[in-house]
mmCIF file of C-alpha atoms in Angstrom:
data_model
loop_
_atom_site.group_PDB
_atom_site.id
_atom_site.type_symbol
_atom_site.label_atom_id
_atom_site.label_comp_id
_atom_site.label_asym_id
_atom_site.label_seq_id
_atom_site.Cartn_x
_atom_site.Cartn_y
_atom_site.Cartn_z
ATOM 1 C CA SER A 205 120.890 60.542 107.644
ATOM 2 C CA CYS A 206 120.936 63.079 104.793
ATOM 3 C CA THR A 207 122.986 65.705 102.968
ATOM 4 C CA LYS A 208 122.168 69.276 103.986
ATOM 5 C CA ILE A 209 122.492 72.397 101.827
ATOM 6 C CA ARG A 210 122.093 75.830 103.437
ATOM 7 C CA LEU A 211 122.103 79.251 101.809
ATOM 8 C CA THR A 212 122.059 82.381 103.993
ATOM 9 C CA ALA A 213 121.986 86.090 103.190
ATOM 10 C CA ARG A 214 122.095 88.832 105.790
ATOM 11 C CA LYS A 215 122.121 92.603 105.472
ATOM 12 C CA GLN A 216 122.109 95.014 108.387
ATOM 13 C CA TRP A 217 120.584 98.512 108.540
ATOM 14 C CA PHE A 218 118.564 98.436 105.321
ATOM 15 C CA GLU A 219 118.267 102.207 104.984
ATOM 16 C CA GLN A 220 122.034 102.808 105.310
ATOM 17 C CA GLN A 221 124.301 102.964 102.290
ATOM 18 C CA ASP A 222 127.139 100.366 102.225
ATOM 19 C CA ALA A 223 125.667 98.548 105.221
ATOM 20 C CA PRO A 224 127.421 95.303 106.278
ATOM 21 C CA GLN A 225 126.217 92.193 104.475
ATOM 22 C CA LEU A 226 127.081 88.498 104.482
ATOM 23 C CA GLN A 227 126.277 85.564 102.193
ATOM 24 C CA THR A 228 127.130 81.909 102.845
ATOM 25 C CA LEU A 229 126.591 78.580 101.089
ATOM 26 C CA SER A 230 127.273 75.378 103.039
ATOM 27 C CA ILE A 231 126.978 71.675 102.216
ATOM 28 C CA ASN A 232 127.620 68.730 104.524
ATOM 29 C CA GLY A 233 126.847 65.022 104.504
ATOM 30 C CA ARG A 234 128.092 61.471 104.980
ATOM 31 C CA LEU A 235 130.609 59.683 102.783
ATOM 32 C CA ASP A 236 129.920 56.369 104.531
ATOM 33 C CA GLU A 237 129.095 55.099 108.029
ATOM 34 C CA LYS A 238 132.394 56.421 109.446
ATOM 35 C CA SER A 239 133.189 59.576 107.453
ATOM 36 C CA GLY A 240 131.633 62.898 106.555
ATOM 37 C CA VAL A 241 132.600 65.958 104.509
ATOM 38 C CA GLY A 242 131.527 69.579 104.457
ATOM 39 C CA MET A 243 132.147 72.823 102.590
ATOM 40 C CA ILE A 244 131.309 76.479 103.186
ATOM 41 C CA ILE A 245 131.724 79.445 100.830
ATOM 42 C CA PHE A 246 131.304 82.943 102.257
ATOM 43 C CA ASN A 247 131.345 86.583 101.167
ATOM 44 C CA ASP A 248 131.495 89.232 103.903
ATOM 45 C CA VAL A 249 131.365 92.938 102.950
ATOM 46 C CA ASN A 250 131.623 95.901 105.326
ATOM 47 C CA ARG A 251 131.979 99.024 103.156
ATOM 48 C CA TYR A 252 135.745 99.470 102.573
ATOM 49 C CA HIS A 253 136.566 96.037 103.993
ATOM 50 C CA SER A 254 135.566 92.694 102.477
ATOM 51 C CA GLN A 255 136.512 89.051 102.820
ATOM 52 C CA LYS A 256 135.608 86.005 100.799
ATOM 53 C CA GLY A 257 136.705 82.435 101.235
ATOM 54 C CA LEU A 258 136.240 78.695 101.081
ATOM 55 C CA LYS A 259 136.614 76.065 103.810
ATOM 56 C CA LEU A 260 136.623 72.272 103.384
ATOM 57 C CA THR A 261 136.112 69.883 106.295
ATOM 58 C CA TYR A 262 136.581 66.142 106.776
ATOM 59 C CA ALA A 263 135.323 64.200 109.805
ATOM 60 C CA HIS A 264 135.963 60.605 110.850
ATOM 61 C CA HIS A 265 134.036 58.692 113.521
ATOM 62 C CA LEU A 266 135.099 55.681 115.592
ATOM 63 C CA MET A 267 132.112 53.806 117.022
ATOM 64 C CA PHE A 268 132.915 51.765 120.145
ATOM 65 C CA SER A 269 129.309 50.660 120.756
ATOM 66 C CA ARG A 270 127.106 48.313 118.739
ATOM 67 C CA ASP A 271 124.971 51.136 117.366
ATOM 68 C CA GLU A 272 123.773 54.659 118.155
ATOM 69 C CA SER A 273 121.205 53.471 120.721
ATOM 70 C CA ASP A 274 123.993 53.057 123.311
ATOM 71 C CA LEU A 275 126.284 55.621 121.699
ATOM 72 C CA ASN A 276 129.995 55.535 122.515
ATOM 73 C CA GLN A 277 131.828 57.423 119.772
ATOM 74 C CA LEU A 278 135.071 59.340 119.244
ATOM 75 C CA SER A 279 135.220 61.796 116.332
ATOM 76 C CA PHE A 280 138.016 63.714 114.615
ATOM 77 C CA GLY A 281 137.616 66.758 112.391
ATOM 78 C CA LEU A 282 140.021 68.729 110.192
ATOM 79 C CA SER A 283 139.238 71.906 108.236
ATOM 80 C CA ALA A 284 141.409 73.662 105.660
ATOM 81 C CA GLY A 285 140.382 77.169 104.673
ATOM 82 C CA PHE A 286 141.447 79.822 102.185
ATOM 83 C CA SER A 287 140.314 83.444 102.476
ATOM 84 C CA GLN A 288 141.072 86.722 100.734
ATOM 85 C CA SER A 289 140.770 90.096 102.476
ATOM 86 C CA ASN A 290 140.391 93.381 100.586
ATOM 87 C CA LEU A 291 140.754 96.995 101.677
ATOM 88 C CA ASN A 292 139.364 99.510 99.174
ATOM 89 C CA GLU A 293 141.020 102.924 99.658
ATOM 90 C CA SER A 294 140.087 104.337 96.251
ATOM 91 C CA THR A 295 137.672 106.913 97.726
ATOM 92 C CA PHE A 296 139.861 107.912 100.689
ATOM 93 C CA LEU A 297 141.827 110.560 98.788
ATOM 94 C CA LEU A 298 138.623 112.299 97.674
ATOM 95 C CA SER A 299 137.915 113.302 101.272
ATOM 96 C CA TYR A 300 141.077 115.420 101.579
ATOM 97 C CA PRO A 301 140.454 119.144 100.875
ATOM 98 C CA THR A 302 144.036 119.964 99.830
ATOM 99 C CA ASN A 303 147.233 118.188 98.898
ATOM 100 C CA ASP A 304 148.761 119.455 102.162
ATOM 101 C CA SER A 305 146.579 117.017 104.106
ATOM 102 C CA PHE A 306 147.591 113.958 102.047
ATOM 103 C CA ASP A 307 148.295 110.902 104.187
ATOM 104 C CA PRO A 308 151.234 108.808 102.865
ATOM 105 C CA ALA A 309 149.859 105.746 104.661
ATOM 106 C CA ILE A 310 146.907 105.627 102.236
ATOM 107 C CA PHE A 311 147.563 103.509 99.160
ATOM 108 C CA GLY A 312 144.728 105.035 97.137
ATOM 109 C CA GLY A 313 143.604 101.784 95.520
ATOM 110 C CA THR A 314 142.489 98.305 96.550
ATOM 111 C CA GLN A 315 144.863 96.176 98.604
ATOM 112 C CA SER A 316 144.407 92.414 98.845
ATOM 113 C CA ALA A 317 145.932 89.663 100.940
ATOM 114 C CA SER A 318 145.232 85.931 100.916
ATOM 115 C CA TYR A 319 145.481 83.548 103.850
ATOM 116 C CA PHE A 320 145.439 79.806 104.414
ATOM 117 C CA ASN A 321 144.793 78.138 107.733
ATOM 118 C CA ILE A 322 143.757 74.900 109.418
ATOM 119 C CA ASP A 323 141.338 74.062 112.241
ATOM 120 C CA ALA A 324 141.344 70.761 114.148
ATOM 121 C CA SER A 325 138.773 69.277 116.514
ATOM 122 C CA LEU A 326 138.036 66.251 118.659
ATOM 123 C CA SER A 327 134.643 65.116 119.980
ATOM 124 C CA TYR A 328 133.591 62.350 122.340
ATOM 125 C CA ASN A 329 129.995 61.236 122.823
ATOM 126 C CA PHE A 330 128.905 58.680 125.434
ATOM 127 C CA LEU A 331 125.169 58.057 125.747
ATOM 128 C CA ASN A 332 123.706 61.485 126.651
ATOM 129 C CA PHE A 333 127.073 63.150 127.348
ATOM 130 C CA SER A 334 128.970 65.111 124.691
ATOM 131 C CA SER A 335 132.302 66.941 124.786
ATOM 132 C CA HIS A 336 134.287 68.848 122.173
ATOM 133 C CA VAL A 337 137.737 70.421 121.819
ATOM 134 C CA THR A 338 138.649 72.694 118.906
ATOM 135 C CA VAL A 339 141.787 74.625 117.937
ATOM 136 C CA LYS A 340 141.225 77.331 115.318
ATOM 137 C CA ASN A 341 143.943 78.962 113.184
ATOM 138 C CA LEU A 342 146.668 76.408 113.853
ATOM 139 C CA ILE A 343 149.146 78.102 111.513
ATOM 140 C CA LEU A 344 150.705 81.311 112.846
ATOM 141 C CA GLN A 345 151.218 83.744 109.976
ATOM 142 C CA ASN A 346 151.341 87.472 109.333
ATOM 143 C CA ARG A 347 148.210 89.197 108.105
ATOM 144 C CA ASP A 348 149.992 92.287 106.844
ATOM 145 C CA LEU A 349 147.001 93.934 105.151
ATOM 146 C CA TYR A 350 146.229 95.749 108.416
ATOM 147 C CA ASP A 351 149.560 95.232 110.198
ATOM 148 C CA PRO A 352 152.669 95.874 108.066
ATOM 149 C CA ARG A 353 155.091 95.172 110.941
ATOM 150 C CA ASN A 354 155.619 91.595 109.721
ATOM 151 C CA GLU A 355 154.347 90.095 112.959
ATOM 152 C CA SER A 356 152.221 86.994 113.366
ATOM 153 C CA ASN A 357 148.880 88.495 114.370
ATOM 154 C CA ASN A 358 146.226 85.911 113.580
ATOM 155 C CA GLN A 359 144.238 84.833 116.611
ATOM 156 C CA ARG A 360 144.722 81.176 117.487
ATOM 157 C CA ARG A 361 141.685 80.184 119.555
ATOM 158 C CA TYR A 362 140.897 77.216 121.771
ATOM 159 C CA LEU A 363 137.335 76.075 122.430
ATOM 160 C CA VAL A 364 136.232 73.438 124.951
ATOM 161 C CA SER A 365 132.595 72.496 125.508
ATOM 162 C CA ALA A 366 130.534 69.824 127.232
ATOM 163 C CA GLY A 367 126.833 69.066 127.549
ATOM 164 C CA TYR A 368 124.465 66.490 128.974
ATOM 165 C CA ALA A 369 120.951 65.637 127.769
ATOM 166 C CA MET A 370 118.444 64.668 130.481
ATOM 167 C CA GLY A 371 114.909 63.326 130.417
ATOM 168 C CA SER A 372 112.731 60.648 131.958
ATOM 169 C CA TYR A 373 111.833 57.553 129.949
ATOM 170 C CA GLY A 374 108.445 58.033 128.290
ATOM 171 C CA SER A 375 108.331 61.747 129.127
ATOM 172 C CA ASP A 376 107.650 64.376 126.458
ATOM 173 C CA TRP A 377 110.116 66.755 128.124
ATOM 174 C CA SER A 378 113.919 66.721 127.984
ATOM 175 C CA TYR A 379 116.673 69.161 128.979
ATOM 176 C CA GLU A 380 120.234 69.855 127.915
ATOM 177 C CA PRO A 381 122.592 72.068 129.954
ATOM 178 C CA SER A 382 125.978 72.836 128.406
ATOM 179 C CA VAL A 383 129.020 75.052 128.875
ATOM 180 C CA LEU A 384 131.521 76.507 126.390
ATOM 181 C CA PHE A 385 134.937 77.977 127.236
ATOM 182 C CA GLN A 386 136.968 80.024 124.713
ATOM 183 C CA TYR A 387 140.535 81.292 124.927
ATOM 184 C CA SER A 388 142.344 83.581 122.441
ATOM 185 C CA GLU A 389 146.099 83.047 122.523
ATOM 186 C CA GLY A 390 147.240 86.445 121.224
ATOM 187 C CA THR A 391 145.244 88.583 123.662
ATOM 188 C CA ALA A 392 144.776 86.057 126.505
ATOM 189 C CA GLU A 393 141.044 86.846 126.323
ATOM 190 C CA LYS A 394 138.763 84.295 127.977
ATOM 191 C CA SER A 395 135.007 83.825 127.801
ATOM 192 C CA VAL A 396 132.480 81.330 129.148
ATOM 193 C CA ASP A 397 128.988 80.623 127.803
ATOM 194 C CA VAL A 398 126.472 78.681 129.906
ATOM 195 C CA ASN A 399 123.469 77.356 127.995
ATOM 196 C CA PHE A 400 120.244 75.509 128.801
ATOM 197 C CA LYS A 401 117.944 73.945 126.182
ATOM 198 C CA LEU A 402 114.408 72.731 126.823
ATOM 199 C CA PHE A 403 112.725 70.227 124.432
ATOM 200 C CA ARG A 404 109.096 69.103 124.123
ATOM 201 C CA SER A 405 108.007 66.229 121.871
ATOM 202 C CA MET A 406 104.755 66.881 120.001
ATOM 203 C CA ASP A 407 102.606 64.845 117.614
ATOM 204 C CA PHE A 408 104.030 66.776 114.661
ATOM 205 C CA GLY A 409 107.691 66.778 115.806
ATOM 206 C CA LYS A 410 109.720 68.524 118.496
ATOM 207 C CA ILE A 411 109.889 72.132 119.710
ATOM 208 C CA TRP A 412 112.713 73.620 121.753
ATOM 209 C CA ALA A 413 113.708 76.832 123.481
#
C-alpha cells in the first residue's frame, strides 16, 4: 500500500578501535497491482576486510482469487546483485620486526575483487497459509580474493519456509507458527528455525511478540 525507505547504521563495541560496522539503505514498493521493485545498498566494514554492494529485485504476483480477502496468490522474485570485497594489507608489513620474517603471501597493499550473482524465489499464499522457496547465489564462480586456487567457493544456499496464521473471528488475539529450513551446498550444512509469533489487536494498532 506504500513505498518504504529504510536506513540502518550499526556499530559494534563502541570503545574498540576499528570495530565492525554496517550501513544499509533500502527502498521497495509497488509498480502496479501485479509487480513490485526493490533496491538495497550496503557498506560492511570489519577492520582489514570490507564489502560494499548493490542489489536490485523485481517481484511479480499472480492473483487467483477475486481480491486479498480470500487470498490465493503465487509470487515470483528475482534479485541481481553486485558486490566488491576489499582486503587492506597495507599495515601488515609494519608488524614484522625484521626482513627475515617477511611473509611472501602478504601483498602489502589493498586487494579488491568484484562479484555478480543472482537470487531467485517463489512464494505461494492461500488464505492464512504462506510458503516460500529461495535459491541464493545461483551462479557458481571463484572468489579468489581469499582463495587463489581458482575454485568455485561461493556458497549456494537453499531456503524453504512455511507458516500459518491462526485466530478466532472477532478475537483480539492471533498466532503464527512457522518453520524455516536452510541448506548450504558447498558444506552440506543444514539448519532449522522454528518460530512462533503472538499478536494482540489494540485500539491504537497491533502489538506482537
